[in-house]
Short mmCIF file of C-alpha atoms in Angstrom, two decimals:
data_model
loop_
_atom_site.label_atom_id
_atom_site.label_comp_id
_atom_site.label_asym_id
_atom_site.label_seq_id
_atom_site.Cartn_x
_atom_site.Cartn_y
_atom_site.Cartn_z
CA MET A 1 -19.71 4.46 15.78
CA PRO A 2 -19.00 7.56 18.02
CA VAL A 3 -15.53 9.24 17.85
CA GLN A 4 -13.08 7.56 20.22
CA ARG A 5 -11.38 10.48 21.89
CA GLN A 6 -7.76 10.28 22.96
CA PRO A 7 -5.81 11.30 26.13
CA SER A 8 -4.11 14.41 26.06
CA LEU A 9 -0.50 14.21 27.06
CA PRO A 10 1.65 16.78 28.94
CA ARG A 11 4.61 18.04 27.14
CA ARG A 12 6.94 15.98 29.20
CA ASP A 13 6.08 12.67 27.20
CA ARG A 14 8.31 12.92 24.16
CA VAL A 15 7.83 10.64 21.12
CA VAL A 16 10.34 10.00 18.37
CA VAL A 17 8.90 8.82 14.99
CA VAL A 18 11.29 7.01 12.62
CA GLY A 19 10.59 7.42 9.02
CA ALA A 20 8.41 9.86 7.27
CA GLY A 21 6.13 7.50 5.34
CA VAL A 22 2.63 7.74 5.40
CA GLY A 23 2.17 5.77 8.53
CA GLY A 24 5.02 7.71 10.35
CA LEU A 25 3.41 11.04 9.24
CA VAL A 26 -0.07 10.16 10.38
CA ALA A 27 1.17 8.98 13.69
CA ALA A 28 3.32 12.19 14.27
CA LEU A 29 0.39 14.51 13.22
CA GLU A 30 -1.88 12.53 15.52
CA LEU A 31 0.49 12.46 18.58
CA ALA A 32 1.38 16.11 18.28
CA HIS A 33 -2.27 17.09 18.01
CA HIS A 34 -2.99 15.23 21.20
CA GLY A 35 -0.04 17.03 22.97
CA ALA A 36 2.95 14.86 22.76
CA ASP A 37 6.38 16.39 22.09
CA VAL A 38 7.13 14.70 18.61
CA THR A 39 10.40 14.59 16.58
CA LEU A 40 9.90 12.90 13.31
CA LEU A 41 13.30 11.68 11.79
CA GLU A 42 13.83 10.77 8.07
CA ARG A 43 16.86 9.71 6.35
CA ALA A 44 15.84 11.22 3.11
CA THR A 45 15.53 14.89 2.10
CA GLU A 46 11.84 15.04 1.98
CA PRO A 47 8.95 13.04 3.20
CA GLY A 48 6.93 10.09 1.58
CA GLY A 49 8.92 6.91 2.17
CA LYS A 50 7.70 4.57 -0.74
CA MET A 51 5.41 7.38 -1.74
CA ARG A 52 8.45 9.02 -3.48
CA ARG A 53 9.05 11.34 -6.49
CA VAL A 54 12.00 11.29 -8.89
CA ALA A 55 13.26 13.92 -11.21
CA VAL A 56 13.52 12.96 -15.02
CA ALA A 57 14.14 15.43 -17.71
CA GLY A 58 13.57 18.32 -15.26
CA ARG A 59 10.14 17.00 -14.42
CA TRP A 60 8.90 15.50 -11.18
CA LEU A 61 7.20 11.85 -11.49
CA ASP A 62 5.53 9.87 -8.72
CA ALA A 63 7.85 6.80 -8.30
CA GLY A 64 5.82 4.86 -5.76
CA PRO A 65 1.87 4.57 -5.26
CA THR A 66 -0.25 6.03 -7.94
CA VAL A 67 -3.81 5.68 -6.78
CA PHE A 68 -5.76 7.25 -3.91
CA THR A 69 -8.37 5.00 -2.53
CA MET A 70 -10.41 4.48 0.81
CA ARG A 71 -10.68 8.25 1.25
CA TRP A 72 -12.67 7.69 4.30
CA VAL A 73 -9.48 6.88 6.19
CA PHE A 74 -8.31 10.62 5.55
CA ASP A 75 -11.67 11.99 5.94
CA ALA A 76 -11.85 10.62 9.26
CA LEU A 77 -8.21 11.79 10.41
CA CYS A 78 -9.06 15.21 9.26
CA ASP A 79 -12.52 15.06 11.00
CA ASP A 80 -10.84 14.16 14.20
CA LEU A 81 -8.34 16.89 13.93
CA GLY A 82 -10.98 19.48 13.25
CA LEU A 83 -10.00 19.77 9.53
CA ARG A 84 -11.49 19.20 6.15
CA LEU A 85 -9.66 16.97 3.74
CA ASP A 86 -10.70 18.91 0.64
CA ASP A 87 -9.31 22.17 2.15
CA HIS A 88 -5.81 20.39 1.78
CA LEU A 89 -5.89 18.04 -1.20
CA ALA A 90 -7.46 18.58 -4.75
CA LEU A 91 -8.96 15.17 -5.33
CA LYS A 92 -10.86 14.31 -8.60
CA PRO A 93 -12.62 10.78 -8.93
CA PHE A 94 -12.09 8.52 -12.04
CA SER A 95 -14.97 7.11 -13.86
CA VAL A 96 -12.68 4.45 -15.53
CA LEU A 97 -10.65 2.63 -12.89
CA ALA A 98 -7.94 1.23 -15.62
CA ARG A 99 -7.59 0.34 -19.31
CA HIS A 100 -6.65 -3.11 -20.00
CA ALA A 101 -5.11 -4.78 -22.94
CA TRP A 102 -4.16 -8.35 -24.22
CA ASP A 103 -1.80 -8.80 -27.35
CA GLY A 104 -3.14 -5.97 -29.26
CA ASN A 105 -6.70 -7.25 -29.40
CA GLY A 106 -8.52 -3.93 -28.50
CA HIS A 107 -8.71 -2.79 -25.00
CA PHE A 108 -11.03 -3.15 -22.12
CA ASP A 109 -12.08 -0.46 -19.71
CA LEU A 110 -13.18 -1.47 -16.00
CA HIS A 111 -15.76 1.19 -14.96
CA ALA A 112 -15.96 2.47 -11.26
CA ASP A 113 -19.86 2.41 -11.65
CA VAL A 114 -21.02 -1.30 -11.27
CA ALA A 115 -23.92 -1.11 -13.82
CA ARG A 116 -21.53 0.22 -16.52
CA ALA A 117 -18.71 -2.14 -15.60
CA ALA A 118 -21.13 -5.19 -16.02
CA ASP A 119 -22.52 -3.82 -19.26
CA ALA A 120 -18.96 -3.57 -20.50
CA ILE A 121 -18.05 -7.00 -19.38
CA GLY A 122 -21.08 -8.34 -20.86
CA ASP A 123 -20.00 -6.65 -24.40
CA PHE A 124 -16.51 -8.07 -23.82
CA ALA A 125 -17.08 -11.47 -22.69
CA GLY A 126 -20.80 -12.21 -22.86
CA ALA A 127 -23.94 -12.25 -20.62
CA ASP A 128 -22.65 -15.06 -18.28
CA ALA A 129 -19.43 -13.12 -17.52
CA ALA A 130 -21.68 -9.92 -16.67
CA ARG A 131 -23.67 -11.94 -14.36
CA GLY A 132 -20.50 -13.52 -12.86
CA TYR A 133 -19.20 -9.93 -12.35
CA LEU A 134 -22.24 -8.85 -10.41
CA ASP A 135 -21.95 -11.97 -8.16
CA PHE A 136 -18.23 -11.23 -7.66
CA VAL A 137 -19.09 -7.50 -6.60
CA ARG A 138 -21.53 -8.84 -4.09
CA ARG A 139 -19.00 -11.21 -2.59
CA GLY A 140 -16.22 -8.53 -2.45
CA ARG A 141 -18.83 -6.12 -0.76
CA ASP A 142 -19.48 -8.66 1.78
CA ILE A 143 -15.96 -9.44 2.42
CA TYR A 144 -15.21 -5.84 3.01
CA ARG A 145 -18.24 -5.24 5.28
CA THR A 146 -17.34 -8.31 7.27
CA LEU A 147 -13.58 -7.26 7.83
CA GLU A 148 -13.74 -3.44 7.80
CA GLY A 149 -14.62 -2.98 11.58
CA PRO A 150 -13.01 -6.19 13.29
CA PHE A 151 -10.09 -6.32 11.14
CA LEU A 152 -9.19 -3.10 9.34
CA ARG A 153 -9.91 -0.72 12.05
CA SER A 154 -8.70 -2.82 15.06
CA SER A 155 -5.49 -3.50 16.44
CA ARG A 156 -3.75 -6.58 15.48
CA PRO A 157 -6.36 -9.40 15.31
CA THR A 158 -5.97 -13.12 15.72
CA PRO A 159 -8.43 -15.74 14.27
CA VAL A 160 -10.01 -15.78 17.91
CA SER A 161 -10.35 -12.17 18.37
CA LEU A 162 -11.65 -11.69 14.92
CA ALA A 163 -14.44 -14.26 15.60
CA TRP A 164 -14.95 -12.56 19.00
CA ARG A 165 -15.24 -9.00 17.43
CA CYS A 166 -17.48 -10.19 14.69
CA GLY A 167 -19.85 -11.78 17.46
CA LEU A 168 -22.54 -14.25 16.99
CA ALA A 169 -24.51 -12.22 14.48
CA GLY A 170 -21.52 -11.81 12.51
CA LEU A 171 -20.25 -15.39 12.38
CA PRO A 172 -22.23 -16.35 9.36
CA GLY A 173 -20.55 -13.54 7.42
CA LEU A 174 -17.22 -14.51 8.62
CA LEU A 175 -17.74 -18.06 7.28
CA ARG A 176 -18.94 -16.77 3.89
CA ILE A 177 -15.62 -14.84 3.09
CA SER A 178 -13.83 -17.84 2.02
CA PRO A 179 -10.69 -17.32 4.19
CA PHE A 180 -9.09 -20.69 3.50
CA ALA A 181 -9.66 -20.49 -0.32
CA ARG A 182 -7.15 -19.03 -2.89
CA LEU A 183 -7.91 -15.96 -4.93
CA TRP A 184 -7.27 -17.63 -8.19
CA HIS A 185 -9.51 -20.64 -7.47
CA GLU A 186 -12.47 -18.39 -6.40
CA LEU A 187 -12.22 -16.18 -9.29
CA GLY A 188 -12.64 -19.39 -11.56
CA ARG A 189 -16.16 -19.79 -9.94
CA HIS A 190 -17.29 -16.21 -11.29
CA PHE A 191 -15.34 -15.91 -14.65
CA ALA A 192 -14.85 -18.53 -17.27
CA ASP A 193 -13.10 -16.11 -19.47
CA PRO A 194 -9.35 -16.30 -18.48
CA ARG A 195 -8.86 -12.68 -19.29
CA LEU A 196 -11.25 -11.47 -16.51
CA ARG A 197 -9.76 -14.10 -14.14
CA GLN A 198 -6.43 -12.52 -15.01
CA LEU A 199 -7.80 -8.82 -14.67
CA PHE A 200 -9.39 -9.49 -11.21
CA GLY A 201 -6.51 -11.79 -9.97
CA ARG A 202 -4.06 -8.89 -10.29
CA TYR A 203 -5.69 -7.47 -7.14
CA ALA A 204 -3.19 -9.84 -5.42
CA THR A 205 -0.30 -7.77 -6.62
CA TYR A 206 -1.76 -4.69 -4.91
CA CYS A 207 -0.26 -6.21 -1.73
CA GLY A 208 2.77 -8.06 -3.48
CA ALA A 209 1.25 -11.37 -3.63
CA SER A 210 0.54 -13.98 -6.22
CA PRO A 211 -3.02 -14.67 -7.22
CA PHE A 212 -2.17 -18.24 -6.99
CA HIS A 213 -1.28 -18.19 -3.48
CA ALA A 214 -3.21 -15.15 -1.92
CA PRO A 215 -6.42 -15.85 -0.15
CA ALA A 216 -9.73 -15.01 -1.52
CA THR A 217 -10.55 -12.28 0.76
CA LEU A 218 -8.62 -10.13 -1.45
CA MET A 219 -11.78 -9.94 -3.68
CA LEU A 220 -12.70 -6.88 -1.26
CA VAL A 221 -10.36 -4.76 -3.36
CA ALA A 222 -13.24 -4.62 -5.77
CA HIS A 223 -15.39 -3.14 -3.35
CA VAL A 224 -12.68 -0.61 -2.38
CA GLU A 225 -12.25 0.55 -5.92
CA GLN A 226 -15.98 0.99 -6.43
CA GLN A 227 -16.06 3.44 -3.61
CA GLY A 228 -13.80 5.52 -5.51
CA VAL A 229 -10.28 5.99 -6.90
CA TRP A 230 -9.05 9.50 -7.13
CA THR A 231 -6.41 11.42 -8.58
CA VAL A 232 -4.24 13.86 -6.36
CA GLY A 233 -3.55 17.43 -7.68
CA GLY A 234 0.22 17.78 -7.55
CA GLY A 235 0.62 13.82 -7.80
CA MET A 236 0.60 11.31 -5.05
CA HIS A 237 3.67 12.80 -3.44
CA GLN A 238 1.45 16.00 -2.48
CA LEU A 239 -0.38 13.76 0.02
CA ALA A 240 3.13 13.25 1.82
CA ARG A 241 3.81 16.95 1.69
CA THR A 242 0.41 17.79 3.07
CA LEU A 243 0.50 15.34 5.81
CA ALA A 244 4.22 16.76 6.87
CA GLY A 245 2.75 20.26 6.92
CA LEU A 246 -0.11 19.33 9.11
CA ALA A 247 2.17 17.56 11.49
CA GLN A 248 4.50 20.54 11.64
CA ARG A 249 1.31 22.89 12.13
CA ALA A 250 0.36 20.67 15.08
CA GLY A 251 3.58 21.10 16.75
CA ALA A 252 5.81 18.07 15.51
CA THR A 253 9.53 18.79 14.63
CA LEU A 254 10.55 17.23 11.28
CA ARG A 255 14.19 16.58 10.52
CA TYR A 256 15.37 15.35 7.26
CA GLY A 257 18.77 13.89 6.39
CA CYS A 258 18.77 11.99 9.60
CA ASP A 259 19.90 8.45 9.67
CA VAL A 260 19.00 6.50 12.64
CA ALA A 261 21.77 3.94 13.46
CA ARG A 262 19.99 2.17 16.49
CA ILE A 263 17.06 2.05 18.94
CA HIS A 264 18.57 3.10 22.41
CA VAL A 265 17.42 0.42 24.95
CA ALA A 266 17.68 0.61 28.69
CA GLY A 267 15.93 -1.06 31.33
CA GLY A 268 14.28 -3.49 29.02
CA ARG A 269 12.57 -0.75 27.02
CA ALA A 270 13.23 1.58 24.15
CA ARG A 271 14.18 5.00 25.44
CA GLY A 272 15.26 6.94 22.26
CA VAL A 273 17.36 6.62 19.23
CA VAL A 274 21.06 7.07 18.26
CA LEU A 275 21.87 8.77 14.88
CA ALA A 276 24.56 7.80 12.61
CA ASP A 277 26.45 10.81 13.57
CA GLY A 278 26.32 9.79 17.29
CA GLU A 279 23.56 12.16 18.46
CA ALA A 280 21.33 10.59 20.86
CA ILE A 281 17.70 11.56 21.37
CA ASP A 282 15.86 10.53 24.35
CA ALA A 283 12.11 9.70 24.05
CA ASP A 284 9.54 8.12 26.19
CA ALA A 285 8.30 6.05 23.27
CA VAL A 286 9.49 5.52 19.73
CA VAL A 287 7.28 4.78 16.62
CA PHE A 288 9.33 2.74 13.85
CA ASN A 289 7.78 3.36 10.61
CA GLY A 290 10.45 1.49 8.63
CA ASP A 291 10.00 -2.18 7.28
CA ALA A 292 9.44 -4.26 10.34
CA ALA A 293 12.06 -6.65 8.71
CA ALA A 294 14.83 -4.10 9.34
CA LEU A 295 14.51 -4.64 13.19
CA GLY A 296 14.42 -8.46 13.04
CA ALA A 297 17.62 -8.25 10.93
CA GLY A 298 19.21 -6.21 13.46
CA LEU A 299 19.67 -2.99 11.47
CA LEU A 300 18.56 -0.94 14.22
CA GLY A 301 20.90 -2.39 16.76
CA ASP A 302 21.01 -5.94 18.40
CA ASP A 303 18.78 -4.72 21.51
CA ALA A 304 16.10 -4.07 19.04
CA ARG A 305 16.08 -7.45 17.28
CA ARG A 306 13.54 -8.96 19.56
CA ALA A 307 11.04 -6.37 18.59
CA THR A 308 9.71 -8.46 15.77
CA ALA A 309 10.46 -11.82 14.21
CA PRO A 310 12.79 -11.69 11.13
CA VAL A 311 11.08 -12.47 7.65
CA PRO A 312 12.62 -15.22 5.56
CA ARG A 313 13.36 -14.49 1.99
CA ALA A 314 10.68 -16.86 0.76
CA GLN A 315 7.97 -14.87 2.80
CA ARG A 316 8.74 -11.53 1.30
CA SER A 317 6.34 -9.66 -0.95
CA LEU A 318 7.06 -8.77 -4.45
CA SER A 319 9.50 -6.09 -5.58
CA ALA A 320 9.45 -4.27 -8.90
CA LEU A 321 11.47 -3.08 -11.83
CA THR A 322 10.28 0.24 -12.86
CA TRP A 323 10.98 2.82 -15.63
CA ASN A 324 10.28 6.40 -14.91
CA LEU A 325 10.53 8.29 -18.07
CA VAL A 326 9.58 11.29 -20.15
CA ALA A 327 8.77 10.27 -23.76
CA ARG A 328 6.51 10.78 -26.70
CA THR A 329 3.87 8.02 -27.11
CA ALA A 330 1.67 7.05 -30.14
CA GLY A 331 -0.93 4.53 -30.79
CA PHE A 332 -2.71 3.02 -27.86
CA PRO A 333 -5.04 5.60 -26.31
CA LEU A 334 -3.66 5.45 -22.72
CA LEU A 335 -5.68 6.64 -19.75
CA ARG A 336 -4.07 7.56 -16.27
CA HIS A 337 -3.96 3.77 -15.34
CA ASN A 338 -3.23 1.01 -17.83
CA VAL A 339 -2.44 -2.73 -17.72
CA PHE A 340 -0.91 -4.73 -20.48
CA PHE A 341 -1.28 -8.42 -19.58
CA SER A 342 1.11 -11.24 -19.92
CA PRO A 343 0.01 -14.12 -22.25
CA ASP A 344 0.81 -16.62 -19.56
CA TYR A 345 0.05 -15.45 -16.05
CA ALA A 346 0.75 -18.94 -14.45
CA ALA A 347 4.21 -18.77 -16.00
CA GLU A 348 4.68 -15.09 -14.89
CA PHE A 349 4.17 -15.97 -11.13
CA ASP A 350 6.00 -19.19 -11.43
CA ASP A 351 8.98 -17.22 -12.40
CA LEU A 352 8.54 -14.62 -9.76
CA THR A 353 7.68 -16.87 -6.69
CA HIS A 354 9.32 -20.27 -7.50
CA ARG A 355 12.26 -19.62 -9.98
CA ARG A 356 12.78 -16.08 -8.26
CA ARG A 357 13.71 -14.32 -11.61
CA LEU A 358 12.31 -11.56 -13.60
CA PRO A 359 9.34 -12.82 -15.68
CA ARG A 360 9.99 -14.16 -19.03
CA ALA A 361 6.40 -12.73 -20.02
CA PRO A 362 5.90 -9.80 -17.66
CA THR A 363 2.39 -8.07 -17.08
CA VAL A 364 3.24 -4.29 -17.47
CA TYR A 365 1.47 -1.42 -15.65
CA VAL A 366 1.74 2.02 -17.02
CA CYS A 367 0.66 5.07 -15.21
CA ALA A 368 0.60 7.92 -17.53
CA HIS A 369 0.86 10.99 -15.20
CA ASP A 370 -0.37 13.56 -17.58
CA ARG A 371 -3.43 11.58 -18.72
CA GLY A 372 -6.84 11.72 -17.00
CA ASP A 373 -10.14 9.92 -17.37
CA ASP A 374 -11.98 8.79 -20.28
CA GLY A 375 -12.73 11.56 -22.78
CA ASP A 376 -9.89 13.86 -21.47
CA PRO A 377 -7.47 15.19 -24.01
CA PRO A 378 -4.18 13.59 -24.26
CA PRO A 379 -1.01 15.65 -23.52
CA VAL A 380 0.80 17.48 -26.18
CA GLY A 381 4.41 16.37 -26.68
CA ALA A 382 6.49 14.19 -24.41
CA GLU A 383 4.50 12.78 -21.31
CA ARG A 384 5.59 11.39 -18.07
CA LEU A 385 5.38 7.57 -17.61
CA LEU A 386 5.79 5.14 -14.99
CA CYS A 387 6.14 1.60 -16.27
CA LEU A 388 6.45 -1.33 -13.82
CA VAL A 389 6.78 -5.12 -13.81
CA ASN A 390 6.78 -7.26 -10.75
CA ALA A 391 10.21 -8.69 -9.53
CA PRO A 392 11.30 -11.08 -6.99
CA ALA A 393 12.62 -9.26 -3.63
CA ASP A 394 16.24 -10.48 -3.88
CA GLY A 395 17.75 -7.12 -3.96
CA ASP A 396 20.11 -7.89 -1.18
CA LEU A 397 21.71 -10.37 -3.18
CA GLY A 398 23.09 -7.86 -5.42
CA PRO A 399 21.94 -6.06 -8.65
CA ILE A 400 20.28 -7.89 -11.53
CA PRO A 401 23.08 -8.78 -14.06
CA ASP A 402 23.03 -6.36 -17.09
CA GLU A 403 21.97 -8.95 -19.64
CA GLU A 404 19.10 -10.12 -17.59
CA LEU A 405 17.75 -6.61 -17.02
CA ALA A 406 18.16 -5.72 -20.78
CA SER A 407 16.15 -8.87 -21.66
CA CYS A 408 13.52 -8.10 -19.36
CA GLU A 409 13.35 -4.40 -20.73
CA ALA A 410 13.24 -5.55 -24.29
CA ARG A 411 10.27 -7.96 -23.34
CA THR A 412 8.67 -5.30 -21.55
CA PHE A 413 8.40 -2.57 -24.24
CA ARG A 414 7.94 -5.50 -26.88
CA LEU A 415 4.64 -6.22 -25.03
CA LEU A 416 3.58 -2.60 -25.09
CA THR A 417 4.38 -2.45 -28.78
CA GLN A 418 2.32 -5.63 -29.56
CA CYS A 419 -0.45 -3.88 -27.64
CA GLY A 420 -0.30 -0.86 -29.94
CA LEU A 421 1.71 1.37 -27.70
CA GLN A 422 4.91 2.89 -29.12
CA VAL A 423 7.03 4.69 -26.57
CA GLN A 424 9.98 6.81 -27.89
CA ARG A 425 12.39 6.21 -25.28
CA GLU A 426 15.76 8.09 -24.61
CA PRO A 427 18.20 6.95 -21.95
CA ALA A 428 18.86 10.47 -20.90
CA SER A 429 14.99 10.75 -20.07
CA THR A 430 14.75 7.26 -18.38
CA ARG A 431 15.28 6.41 -14.71
CA ILE A 432 15.32 2.73 -13.79
CA THR A 433 14.72 1.40 -10.35
CA ALA A 434 15.49 -2.19 -9.45
CA PRO A 435 15.05 -4.42 -6.41
CA SER A 436 18.50 -3.63 -5.30
CA ASP A 437 17.86 0.08 -5.35
CA PHE A 438 14.56 -0.58 -3.37
CA HIS A 439 16.74 -2.43 -0.89
CA ARG A 440 19.08 0.43 -0.49
CA LEU A 441 16.08 2.80 -0.12
CA PHE A 442 14.40 0.57 2.31
CA PRO A 443 16.90 -1.51 4.15
CA GLY A 444 16.28 -5.12 5.48
CA THR A 445 13.58 -5.64 2.80
CA GLY A 446 15.45 -7.17 -0.19
CA GLY A 447 13.38 -4.74 -2.23
CA ALA A 448 10.13 -6.19 -0.96
CA LEU A 449 7.61 -3.16 -1.43
CA TYR A 450 4.73 -4.62 0.80
CA GLY A 451 6.31 -6.34 3.91
CA GLN A 452 5.43 -9.92 4.20
CA ALA A 453 3.57 -11.71 1.19
CA SER A 454 -0.09 -12.17 1.81
CA HIS A 455 0.07 -15.86 0.95
CA GLY A 456 -2.31 -18.24 2.82
CA TRP A 457 -4.97 -17.52 5.38
CA ARG A 458 -2.32 -16.95 8.10
CA ALA A 459 -0.47 -14.45 6.43
CA SER A 460 -2.95 -11.55 7.42
CA PHE A 461 -2.40 -12.69 11.26
CA THR A 462 1.22 -12.71 11.34
CA ARG A 463 1.96 -9.18 10.54
CA PRO A 464 3.19 -7.41 13.68
CA GLY A 465 0.86 -4.84 15.31
CA SER A 466 1.32 -1.52 16.56
CA ALA A 467 2.89 -2.64 19.96
CA SER A 468 6.21 -4.60 19.22
CA ARG A 469 7.53 -6.99 21.45
CA LEU A 470 9.98 -4.43 22.99
CA PRO A 471 8.22 -2.13 25.46
CA GLY A 472 8.25 1.46 24.40
CA LEU A 473 8.81 0.52 20.71
CA TYR A 474 5.76 0.81 18.38
CA LEU A 475 5.42 -0.04 14.93
CA ALA A 476 3.65 1.65 11.74
CA GLY A 477 3.90 1.41 8.12
CA GLY A 478 2.80 -1.08 5.20
CA SER A 479 4.69 -4.06 6.80
CA THR A 480 2.39 -4.00 9.89
CA HIS A 481 -1.16 -4.47 10.56
CA PRO A 482 -3.55 -3.95 8.64
CA GLY A 483 -1.45 -4.34 5.57
CA PRO A 484 0.25 -2.33 2.72
CA GLY A 485 -0.95 0.50 0.69
CA VAL A 486 -1.44 4.20 1.36
CA PRO A 487 -4.80 4.07 3.41
CA MET A 488 -3.71 0.85 5.18
CA ALA A 489 -0.38 2.52 6.19
CA ALA A 490 -2.28 5.51 7.38
CA LEU A 491 -4.56 3.24 9.64
CA SER A 492 -1.35 1.71 10.99
CA GLY A 493 -0.17 5.30 12.06
CA ARG A 494 -3.51 5.87 13.70
CA LEU A 495 -3.33 2.53 15.60
CA ALA A 496 0.31 3.17 16.59
CA ALA A 497 -0.59 6.69 17.79
CA GLN A 498 -3.54 5.48 19.67
CA ARG A 499 -1.52 2.75 21.47
CA VAL A 500 1.28 5.10 22.25
CA LEU A 501 -1.33 7.54 23.83
CA ARG A 502 -2.99 4.92 25.79
CA ASP A 503 0.26 3.29 27.27
CA LEU A 504 1.89 6.70 28.13
CA SER A 505 -1.40 7.81 29.76
CA ARG A 506 -1.53 4.63 31.87
CA SER A 507 2.03 4.66 32.85
CA ARG A 508 1.43 7.97 34.73
CA PRO A 509 -0.20 8.34 38.21
CA ALA A 510 -3.94 8.39 37.96
CA SER A 511 -3.93 11.80 39.20
CA SER A 512 -2.02 13.30 36.35
CA ALA A 513 -3.62 11.00 33.44
CA THR A 514 -6.71 12.32 31.38
CA TRP A 515 -8.17 9.19 30.03
CA PRO A 516 -11.61 9.74 28.82
CA GLN A 517 -14.04 6.55 28.34
CA ALA A 518 -13.29 4.92 25.02
CA ALA A 519 -16.48 3.96 22.75
CA THR A 520 -14.56 0.74 21.50
CA PRO A 521 -11.41 -0.30 23.40
CA GLY A 522 -8.77 -1.37 21.00
CA GLY A 523 -10.71 0.10 17.91
CA MET A 524 -10.01 2.83 15.54
CA SER A 525 -11.70 6.01 15.89
CA THR A 526 -14.24 6.52 13.08
CA ARG A 527 -16.54 9.19 11.67
#
């Protein structure tokens, strides 16, 4: 599709962006590029939001997202700004997406190349499993191609608008994507081996959901990964710093250490923000890049409550319990991304979603920051690790009791040991982050890391879109459409910026507005 040009705004249009997560950074960058007077306010001392970093034993570790996918999102952004992504980020693709282990019975590598992956699955689980994988790959590709334009790139869709955007020619594909089926059930049609069903069922956790309740449309993640998973030179946090630098270069003002107390509402619309120290900042539009649940909970003032609906506790996505540590390891041959599976996946998610407790038999994800692809030499000495297990998003109820936390920690590292990985941990070189910590970092969430849980076919249509219910207040971030994850949050920032530009342009007299013909009204500009 041709690039959809944006209207250029005169400097009198002031936009405040709240939150320097990926969505807010992209919105600020695009708005500033198109002439808006942008002020980005961030409570932390540096950009990133959930793409944060922590210091452990004098070394920086990514403490949020660890993979870079869908690079076309950032390529398209840079193209529209007259930039080249490779001039600003050092990206290296992985040939092995992740290394997987079950109870010490060796390990299985999932390759990015489909043919190599099918061969490896055949060796691992038999010829039927390899054929099932190829069928699964085709379904994932078809789902992605069906939803990319009319859903991922578009403003908040409804079932009716999605069908309309697909058109008559696209309706057969829309009917084939199994929107009403659950992921776990559909995986059973492709994989008889429970280990493979478990491996690909983990895609649900990429958006904080249970594979037993998530829609089968999440099989599209397979296609996303096959299009490339990259490592970012300097860590994922480097992406946030790069976007922040580009936004400043485009003319945006970035202010850190600014705690926004409330959205200022006058005349029935958002007119700016008020900081915790009483400073008022006027604006013609406000983009909120926090979790939308904070608005519905009244954390940004009673006047802003009506901007979005509150998210009930039972509808929250998963949280996490993480260990960032610097330690020596031995035994299991780690790659950058590693997954050590629970022996009982159903019990794990029963604990998480129904009993709302830390799992008695957790699956453990380990990101080895100093490791690379298959064949790369291992690091010498202590290495940087992020170990993560899923947790219920009940951080607003208070900290996890010490005995429960200690028990989960023991089970977590016992599983690693059973799979052959020895980690020589020291308390002084370990930093633990629990749901209550995530709730403190991201208020209104209970520690939920992905907004509303993607459970059931309706969930994808209930995330708020870029225009909130409160005129003048716009939304970006992983809790909004099109969903969680770094590239999705970036898309939400672009959608929010596009809506702001359109609305401000239309609010001015026709003689003063510049509004070029759009190639696809309501759609995302593409390469």
